[in-house]
Tab-separated table of C-alpha atoms in Angstrom:
chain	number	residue	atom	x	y	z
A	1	UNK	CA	17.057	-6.803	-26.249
A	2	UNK	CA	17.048	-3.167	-28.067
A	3	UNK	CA	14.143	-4.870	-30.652
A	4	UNK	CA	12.274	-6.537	-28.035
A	5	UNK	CA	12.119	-2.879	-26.033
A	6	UNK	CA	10.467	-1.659	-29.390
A	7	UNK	CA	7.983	-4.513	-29.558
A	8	UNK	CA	7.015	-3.573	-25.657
A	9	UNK	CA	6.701	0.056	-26.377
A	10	UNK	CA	3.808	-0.793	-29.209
A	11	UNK	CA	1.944	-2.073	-26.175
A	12	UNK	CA	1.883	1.429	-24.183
A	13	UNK	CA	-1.563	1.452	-23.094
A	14	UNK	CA	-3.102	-1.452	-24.698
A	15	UNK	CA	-4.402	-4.681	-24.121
A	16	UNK	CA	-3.712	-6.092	-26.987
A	17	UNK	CA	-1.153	-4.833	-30.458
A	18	UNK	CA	-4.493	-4.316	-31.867
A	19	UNK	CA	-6.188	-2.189	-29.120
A	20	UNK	CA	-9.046	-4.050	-26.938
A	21	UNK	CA	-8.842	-7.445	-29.066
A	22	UNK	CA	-6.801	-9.334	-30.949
A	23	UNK	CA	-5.227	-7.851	-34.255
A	24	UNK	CA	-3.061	-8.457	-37.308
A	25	UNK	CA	-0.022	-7.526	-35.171
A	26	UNK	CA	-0.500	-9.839	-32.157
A	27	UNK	CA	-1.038	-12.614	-35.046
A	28	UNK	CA	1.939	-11.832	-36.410
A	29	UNK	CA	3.926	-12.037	-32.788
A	30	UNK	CA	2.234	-14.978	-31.753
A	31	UNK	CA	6.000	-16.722	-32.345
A	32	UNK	CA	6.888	-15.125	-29.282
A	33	UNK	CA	5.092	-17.656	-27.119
A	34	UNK	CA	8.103	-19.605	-28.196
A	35	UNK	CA	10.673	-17.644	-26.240
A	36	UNK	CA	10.308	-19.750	-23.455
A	37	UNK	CA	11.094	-22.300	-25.516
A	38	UNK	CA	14.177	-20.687	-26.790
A	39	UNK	CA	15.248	-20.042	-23.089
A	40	UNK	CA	15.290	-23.095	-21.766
A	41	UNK	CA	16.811	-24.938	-24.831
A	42	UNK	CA	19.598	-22.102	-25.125
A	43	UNK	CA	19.996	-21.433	-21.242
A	44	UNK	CA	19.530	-17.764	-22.059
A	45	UNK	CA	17.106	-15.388	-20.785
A	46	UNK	CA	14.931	-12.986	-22.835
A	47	UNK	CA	11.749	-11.712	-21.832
A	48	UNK	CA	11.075	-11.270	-18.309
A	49	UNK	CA	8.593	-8.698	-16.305
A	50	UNK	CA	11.447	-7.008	-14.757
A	51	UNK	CA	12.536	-5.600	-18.394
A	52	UNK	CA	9.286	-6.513	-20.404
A	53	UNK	CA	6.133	-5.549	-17.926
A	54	UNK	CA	4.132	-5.592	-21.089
A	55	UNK	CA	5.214	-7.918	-23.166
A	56	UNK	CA	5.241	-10.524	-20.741
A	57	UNK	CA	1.471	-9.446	-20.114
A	58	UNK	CA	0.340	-9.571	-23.523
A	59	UNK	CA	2.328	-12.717	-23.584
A	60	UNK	CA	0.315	-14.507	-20.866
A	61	UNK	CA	-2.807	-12.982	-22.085
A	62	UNK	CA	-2.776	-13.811	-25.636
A	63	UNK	CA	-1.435	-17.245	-24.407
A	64	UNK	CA	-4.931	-17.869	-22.527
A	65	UNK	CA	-7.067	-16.653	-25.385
A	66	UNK	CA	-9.168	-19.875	-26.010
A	67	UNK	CA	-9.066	-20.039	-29.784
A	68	UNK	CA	-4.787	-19.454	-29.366
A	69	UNK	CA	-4.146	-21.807	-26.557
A	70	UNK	CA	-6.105	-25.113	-28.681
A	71	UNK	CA	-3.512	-24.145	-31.602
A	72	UNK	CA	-0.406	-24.453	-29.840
A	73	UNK	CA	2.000	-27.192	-30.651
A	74	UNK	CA	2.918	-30.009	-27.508
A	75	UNK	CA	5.599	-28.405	-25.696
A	76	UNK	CA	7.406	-31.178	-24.211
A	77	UNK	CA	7.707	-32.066	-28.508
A	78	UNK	CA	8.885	-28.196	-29.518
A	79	UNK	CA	11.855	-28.324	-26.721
A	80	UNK	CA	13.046	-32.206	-28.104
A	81	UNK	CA	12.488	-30.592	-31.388
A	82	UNK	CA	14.935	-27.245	-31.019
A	83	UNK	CA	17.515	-29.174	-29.074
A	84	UNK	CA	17.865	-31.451	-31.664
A	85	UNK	CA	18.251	-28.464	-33.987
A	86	UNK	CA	20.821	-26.608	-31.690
A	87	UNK	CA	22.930	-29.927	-31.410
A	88	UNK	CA	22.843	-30.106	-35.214
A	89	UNK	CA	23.852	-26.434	-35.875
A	90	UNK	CA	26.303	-27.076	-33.268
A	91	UNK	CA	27.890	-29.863	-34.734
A	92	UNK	CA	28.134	-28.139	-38.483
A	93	UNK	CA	29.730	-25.054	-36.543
A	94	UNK	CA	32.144	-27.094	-35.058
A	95	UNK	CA	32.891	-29.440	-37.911
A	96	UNK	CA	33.095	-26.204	-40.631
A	97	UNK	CA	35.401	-24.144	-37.702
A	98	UNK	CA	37.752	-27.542	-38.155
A	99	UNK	CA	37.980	-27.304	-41.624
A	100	UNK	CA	38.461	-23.756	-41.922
A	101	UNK	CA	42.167	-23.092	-41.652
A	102	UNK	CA	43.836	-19.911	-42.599
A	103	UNK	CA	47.443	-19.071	-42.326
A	104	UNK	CA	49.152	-15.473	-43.129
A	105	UNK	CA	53.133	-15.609	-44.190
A	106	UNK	CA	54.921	-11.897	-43.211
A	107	UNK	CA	57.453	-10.112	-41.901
A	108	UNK	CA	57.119	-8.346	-38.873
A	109	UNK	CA	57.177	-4.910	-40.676
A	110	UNK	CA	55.726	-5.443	-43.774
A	111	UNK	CA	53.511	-3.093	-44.892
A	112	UNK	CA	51.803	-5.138	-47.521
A	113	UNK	CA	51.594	-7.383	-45.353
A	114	UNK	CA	50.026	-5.493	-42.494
A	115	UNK	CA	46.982	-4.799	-45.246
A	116	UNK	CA	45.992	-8.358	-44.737
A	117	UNK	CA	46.043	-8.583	-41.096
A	118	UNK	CA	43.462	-5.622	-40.849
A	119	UNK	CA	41.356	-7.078	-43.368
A	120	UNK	CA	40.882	-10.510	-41.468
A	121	UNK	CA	40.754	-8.618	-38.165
A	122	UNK	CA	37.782	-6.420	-39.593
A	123	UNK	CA	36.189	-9.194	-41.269
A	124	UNK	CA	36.469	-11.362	-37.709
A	125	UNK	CA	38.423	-14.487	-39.066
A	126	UNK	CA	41.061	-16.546	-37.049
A	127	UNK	CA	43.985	-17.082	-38.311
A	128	UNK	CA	47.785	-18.056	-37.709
A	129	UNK	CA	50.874	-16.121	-38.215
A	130	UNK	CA	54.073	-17.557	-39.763
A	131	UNK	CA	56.637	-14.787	-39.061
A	132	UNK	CA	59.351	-14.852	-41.972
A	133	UNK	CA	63.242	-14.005	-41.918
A	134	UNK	CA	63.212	-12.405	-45.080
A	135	UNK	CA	67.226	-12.977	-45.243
A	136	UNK	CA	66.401	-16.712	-44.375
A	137	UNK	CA	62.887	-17.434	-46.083
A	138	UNK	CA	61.459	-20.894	-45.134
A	139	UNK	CA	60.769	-24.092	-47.527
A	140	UNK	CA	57.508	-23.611	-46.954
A	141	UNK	CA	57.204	-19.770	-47.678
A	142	UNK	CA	59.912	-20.768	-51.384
A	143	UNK	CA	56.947	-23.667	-51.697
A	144	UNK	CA	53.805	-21.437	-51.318
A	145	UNK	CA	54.833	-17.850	-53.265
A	146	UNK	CA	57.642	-19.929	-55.497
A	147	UNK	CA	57.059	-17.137	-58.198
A	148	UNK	CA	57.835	-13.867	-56.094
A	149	UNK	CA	59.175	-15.335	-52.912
A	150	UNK	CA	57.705	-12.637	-50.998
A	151	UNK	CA	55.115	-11.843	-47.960
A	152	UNK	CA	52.026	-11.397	-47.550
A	153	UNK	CA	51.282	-14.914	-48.621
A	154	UNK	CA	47.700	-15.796	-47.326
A	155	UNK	CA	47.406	-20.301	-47.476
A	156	UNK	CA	43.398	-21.174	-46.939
A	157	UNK	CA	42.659	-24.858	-46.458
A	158	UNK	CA	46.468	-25.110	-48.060
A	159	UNK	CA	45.793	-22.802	-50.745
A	160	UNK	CA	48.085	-20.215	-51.182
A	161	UNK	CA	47.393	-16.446	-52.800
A	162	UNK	CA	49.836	-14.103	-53.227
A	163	UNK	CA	50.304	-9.995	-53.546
A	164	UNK	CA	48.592	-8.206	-51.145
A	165	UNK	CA	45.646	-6.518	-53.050
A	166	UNK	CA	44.851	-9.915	-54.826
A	167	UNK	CA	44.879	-11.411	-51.233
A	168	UNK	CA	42.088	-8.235	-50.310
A	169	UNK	CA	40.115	-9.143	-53.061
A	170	UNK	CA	40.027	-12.938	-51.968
A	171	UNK	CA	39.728	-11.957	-48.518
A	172	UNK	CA	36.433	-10.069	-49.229
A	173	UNK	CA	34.682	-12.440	-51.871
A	174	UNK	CA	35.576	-15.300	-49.656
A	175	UNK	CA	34.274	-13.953	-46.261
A	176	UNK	CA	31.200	-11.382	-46.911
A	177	UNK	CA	30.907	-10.236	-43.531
A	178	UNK	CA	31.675	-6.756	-42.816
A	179	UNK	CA	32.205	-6.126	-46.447
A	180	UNK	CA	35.103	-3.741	-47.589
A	181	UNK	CA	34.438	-3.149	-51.054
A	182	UNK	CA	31.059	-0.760	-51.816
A	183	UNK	CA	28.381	-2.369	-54.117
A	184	UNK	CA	28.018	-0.075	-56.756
A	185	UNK	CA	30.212	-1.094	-59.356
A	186	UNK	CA	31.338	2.741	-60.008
A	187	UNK	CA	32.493	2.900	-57.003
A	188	UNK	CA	34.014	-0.127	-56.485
A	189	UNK	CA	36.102	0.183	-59.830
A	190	UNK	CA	37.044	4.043	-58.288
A	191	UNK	CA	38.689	2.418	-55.009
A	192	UNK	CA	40.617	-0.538	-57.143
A	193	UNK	CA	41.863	2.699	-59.658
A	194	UNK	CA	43.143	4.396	-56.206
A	195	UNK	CA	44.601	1.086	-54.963
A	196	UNK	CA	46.788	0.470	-58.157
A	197	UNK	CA	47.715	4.478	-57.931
A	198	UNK	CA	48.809	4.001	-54.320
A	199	UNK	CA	50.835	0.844	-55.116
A	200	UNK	CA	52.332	2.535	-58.574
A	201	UNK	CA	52.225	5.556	-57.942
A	202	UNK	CA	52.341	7.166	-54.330
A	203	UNK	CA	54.518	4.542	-52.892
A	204	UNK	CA	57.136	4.169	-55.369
A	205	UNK	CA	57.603	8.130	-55.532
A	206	UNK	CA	58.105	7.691	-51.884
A	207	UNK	CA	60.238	6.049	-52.221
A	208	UNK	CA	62.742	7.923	-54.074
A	209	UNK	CA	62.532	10.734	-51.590
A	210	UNK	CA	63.529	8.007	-49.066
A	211	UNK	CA	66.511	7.409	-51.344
A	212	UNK	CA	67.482	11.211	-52.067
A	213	UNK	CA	68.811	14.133	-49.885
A	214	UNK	CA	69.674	18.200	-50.549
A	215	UNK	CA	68.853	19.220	-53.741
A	216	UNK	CA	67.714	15.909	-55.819
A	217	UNK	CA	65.372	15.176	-53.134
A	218	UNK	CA	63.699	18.382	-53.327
A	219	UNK	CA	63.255	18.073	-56.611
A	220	UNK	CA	61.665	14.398	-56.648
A	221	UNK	CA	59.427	15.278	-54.071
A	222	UNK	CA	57.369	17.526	-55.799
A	223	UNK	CA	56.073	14.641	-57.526
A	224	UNK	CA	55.267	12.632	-54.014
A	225	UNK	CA	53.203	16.222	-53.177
A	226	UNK	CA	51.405	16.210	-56.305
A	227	UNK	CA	49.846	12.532	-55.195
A	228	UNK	CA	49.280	13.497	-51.877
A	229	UNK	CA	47.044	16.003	-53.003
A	230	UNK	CA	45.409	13.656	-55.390
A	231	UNK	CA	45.045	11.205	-52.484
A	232	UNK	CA	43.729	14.321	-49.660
A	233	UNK	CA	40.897	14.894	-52.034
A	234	UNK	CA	39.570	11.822	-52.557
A	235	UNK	CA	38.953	12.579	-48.849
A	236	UNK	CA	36.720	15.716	-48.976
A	237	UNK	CA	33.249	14.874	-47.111
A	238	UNK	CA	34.245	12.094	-45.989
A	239	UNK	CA	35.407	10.426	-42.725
A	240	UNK	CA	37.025	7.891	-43.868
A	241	UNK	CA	38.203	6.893	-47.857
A	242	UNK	CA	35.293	4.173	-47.680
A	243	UNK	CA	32.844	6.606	-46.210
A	244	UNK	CA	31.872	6.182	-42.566
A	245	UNK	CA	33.989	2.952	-41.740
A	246	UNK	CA	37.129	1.469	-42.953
A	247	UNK	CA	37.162	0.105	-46.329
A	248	UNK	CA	39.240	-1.327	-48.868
A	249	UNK	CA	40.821	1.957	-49.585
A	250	UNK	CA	41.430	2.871	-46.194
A	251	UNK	CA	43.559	-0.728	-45.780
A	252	UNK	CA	45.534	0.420	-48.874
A	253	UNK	CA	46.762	3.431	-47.684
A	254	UNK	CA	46.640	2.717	-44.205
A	255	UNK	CA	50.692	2.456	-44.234
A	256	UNK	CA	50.775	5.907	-44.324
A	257	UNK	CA	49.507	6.766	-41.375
A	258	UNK	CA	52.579	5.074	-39.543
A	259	UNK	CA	55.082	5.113	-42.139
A	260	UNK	CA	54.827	8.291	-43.469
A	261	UNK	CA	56.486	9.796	-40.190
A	262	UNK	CA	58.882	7.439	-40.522
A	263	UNK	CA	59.783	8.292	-43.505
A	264	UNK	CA	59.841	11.757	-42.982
A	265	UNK	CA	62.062	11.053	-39.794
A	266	UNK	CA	64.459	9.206	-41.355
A	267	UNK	CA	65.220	11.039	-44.311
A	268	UNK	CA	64.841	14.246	-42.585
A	269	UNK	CA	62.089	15.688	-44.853
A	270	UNK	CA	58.749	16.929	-44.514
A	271	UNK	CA	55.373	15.214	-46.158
A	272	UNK	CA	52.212	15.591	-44.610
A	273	UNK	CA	51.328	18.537	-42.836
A	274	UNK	CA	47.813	19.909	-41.944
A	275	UNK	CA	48.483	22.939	-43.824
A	276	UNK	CA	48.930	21.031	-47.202
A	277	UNK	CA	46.861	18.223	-46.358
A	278	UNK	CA	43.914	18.845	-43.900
A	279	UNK	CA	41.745	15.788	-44.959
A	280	UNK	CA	44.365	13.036	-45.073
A	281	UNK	CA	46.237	14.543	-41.856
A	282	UNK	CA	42.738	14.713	-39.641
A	283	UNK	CA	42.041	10.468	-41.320
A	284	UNK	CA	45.798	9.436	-40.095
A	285	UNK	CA	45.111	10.198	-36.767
A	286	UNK	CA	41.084	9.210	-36.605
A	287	UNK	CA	42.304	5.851	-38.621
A	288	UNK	CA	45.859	4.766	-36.364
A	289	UNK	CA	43.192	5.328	-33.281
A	290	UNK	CA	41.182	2.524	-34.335
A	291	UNK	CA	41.708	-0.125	-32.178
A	292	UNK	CA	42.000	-2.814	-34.707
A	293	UNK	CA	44.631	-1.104	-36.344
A	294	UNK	CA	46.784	0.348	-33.381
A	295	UNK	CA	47.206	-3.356	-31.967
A	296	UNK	CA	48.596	-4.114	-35.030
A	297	UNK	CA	51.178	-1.522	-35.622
A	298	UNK	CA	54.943	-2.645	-35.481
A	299	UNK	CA	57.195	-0.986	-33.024
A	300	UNK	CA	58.429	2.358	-34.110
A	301	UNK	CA	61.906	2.240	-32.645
A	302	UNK	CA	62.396	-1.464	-34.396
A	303	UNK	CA	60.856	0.629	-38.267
A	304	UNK	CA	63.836	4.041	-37.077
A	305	UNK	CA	66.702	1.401	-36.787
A	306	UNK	CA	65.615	-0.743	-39.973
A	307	UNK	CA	64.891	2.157	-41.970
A	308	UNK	CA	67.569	4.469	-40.864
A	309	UNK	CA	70.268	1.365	-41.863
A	310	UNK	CA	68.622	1.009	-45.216
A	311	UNK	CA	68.575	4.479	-46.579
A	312	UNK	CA	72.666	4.275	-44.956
A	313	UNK	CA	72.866	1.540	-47.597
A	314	UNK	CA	71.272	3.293	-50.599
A	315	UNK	CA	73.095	6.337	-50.012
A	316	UNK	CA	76.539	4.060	-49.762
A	317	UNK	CA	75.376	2.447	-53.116
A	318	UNK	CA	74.634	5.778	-54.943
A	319	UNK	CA	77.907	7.673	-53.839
A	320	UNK	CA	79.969	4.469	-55.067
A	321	UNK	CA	78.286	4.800	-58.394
């Protein structure tokens, strides 16, 4: 409706596109005459002289011009003609929908795992989600990811793919709507170099401030602050790490903008602050507000009690040693 308004507004004033007769332009929108085709064969409504005062004149107009109206095509044959085509498209639709199935192994709080539910959210694809007891993993989870026995574990048409940024990677040369990755190949390698750091680096020094307290945790978190930093200015100009939308990046090290806090909750420490960390502070918030990813989130309570009773156990572990 928003491009037919700019087709009216060319005929402000005018008889025709081309002034007082007919010109290349009305030539080139004859097709239009076809829109009552397209109605009635798609039960929609398009033009009419409520929205369209003009267009629908021009339409009848031109119609009636003698040298258009011998040209046009038997209308009774056009609307058998474009049903049959609807029914067709309908059918392949229908037939490729049934052979398109796509299943996601995970854990309720996985982050990993959590990457790939954004990504086929964002790129629009159904799917079905097989929730695993990671203390009880199914046959079918041991059959699919035999090698790491882990989630995410995406199975397409019974194909499984395993580790979460391979999984991205399929997701987006599989499905090219909505892309996630940029197109220059500069930049593309730059956001796969940032993924790996976040997965290598970031996370697992994280980690060991998760695992820490008093004095040896102060000291391993200066590390965890240098790679903030690194990660807050990848940030600068930007509204997002893949520029004005979410992006491949942005999926990566998406966990932080829920986890971090619980991280910094549970082992009493602080990370991110606005102080230190304008950029990636001001994209937490503007990214956990998208609605895409705040249905997704798992419940914060549930990620206190889970994480609260792990870091119990490492503690435990690294007094008894």
């Amino acid at each position: 409706m928003e491009n037919l308004k700019f087709v009216k507004e060319q005929l402000k004033g005018k008889k025709f596109f081309g002034g007082g007769k007919i010109g290349y332009i009305d030539v080139a929108f004859d097709w239009l005459n076809l829109a009552s085709i397209i109605e009635e064969v798609a039960g929609v409504k398009l033009i009419d002289e409520d929205n369209f005062p003009w267009l629908k004149a021009w339409m009848e107009l031109f119609s009636d011009v003698p040298v258009i109206k011998q040209s046009w095509p038997d209308q009774e044959k056009l609307i058998i003609k474009y049903q049959f085509v609807l029914k067709l498209e309908s059918n392949q639709t229908s037939m490729s929908s049934a052979q398109e199935e796509v299943k996601l192994f995970r854990n309720w709080s996985s982050a990993y795992a959590l990457r790939i539910v954004w990504a086929l959210k964002i790129k629009g694809i159904e799917f079905h989600t097989i929730f695993e007891d990671l203390e009880n993993k199914s046959p079918s989870l041991l059959h699919y990811n035999p090698v790491h026995k882990k989630v995410p574990v995406l199975v397409h048409n019974g194909k499984p793919i395993c580790e979460s940024l391979v999984v991205l990677e399929y997701i987006e040369e599989t499905w090219k709507q909505n892309p996630l990755l940029p197109e220059d190949p500069l930049d593309k390698a730059t956001a796969r170099f940032w993924a790996k750091f976040n997965d290598d680096k970031l996370l697992p020094s994280i980690a060991v401030v998760f695992t820490t307290q008093g004095k040896e945790q102060e000291e391993v978190k200066v590390p965890v602050m240098e790679n903030l930093k690194f990660v807050d200015e990848q940030l600068k100009g930007k509204k997002y790490f893949g520029g004005e939308k979410i992006g491949f990046l942005d999926i990566v090290f998406g966990w932080l903008a829920n986890m971090a806090s619980v991280v910094e909750e549970v082992a009493g420490v602080q990370l991110i602050d606005e102080e230190n960390f304008p950029l990636l502070k001001a994209w937490m918030e503007l990214f956990s507000d998208t609605p895409v990813i705040k249905e997704s989130w798992p419940d914060r309570e549930k990620l206190i009690i889970k994480y609260q009773l792990r870091r119990e156990g490492y503690l435990a572990s690294s007094v008894a040693k």
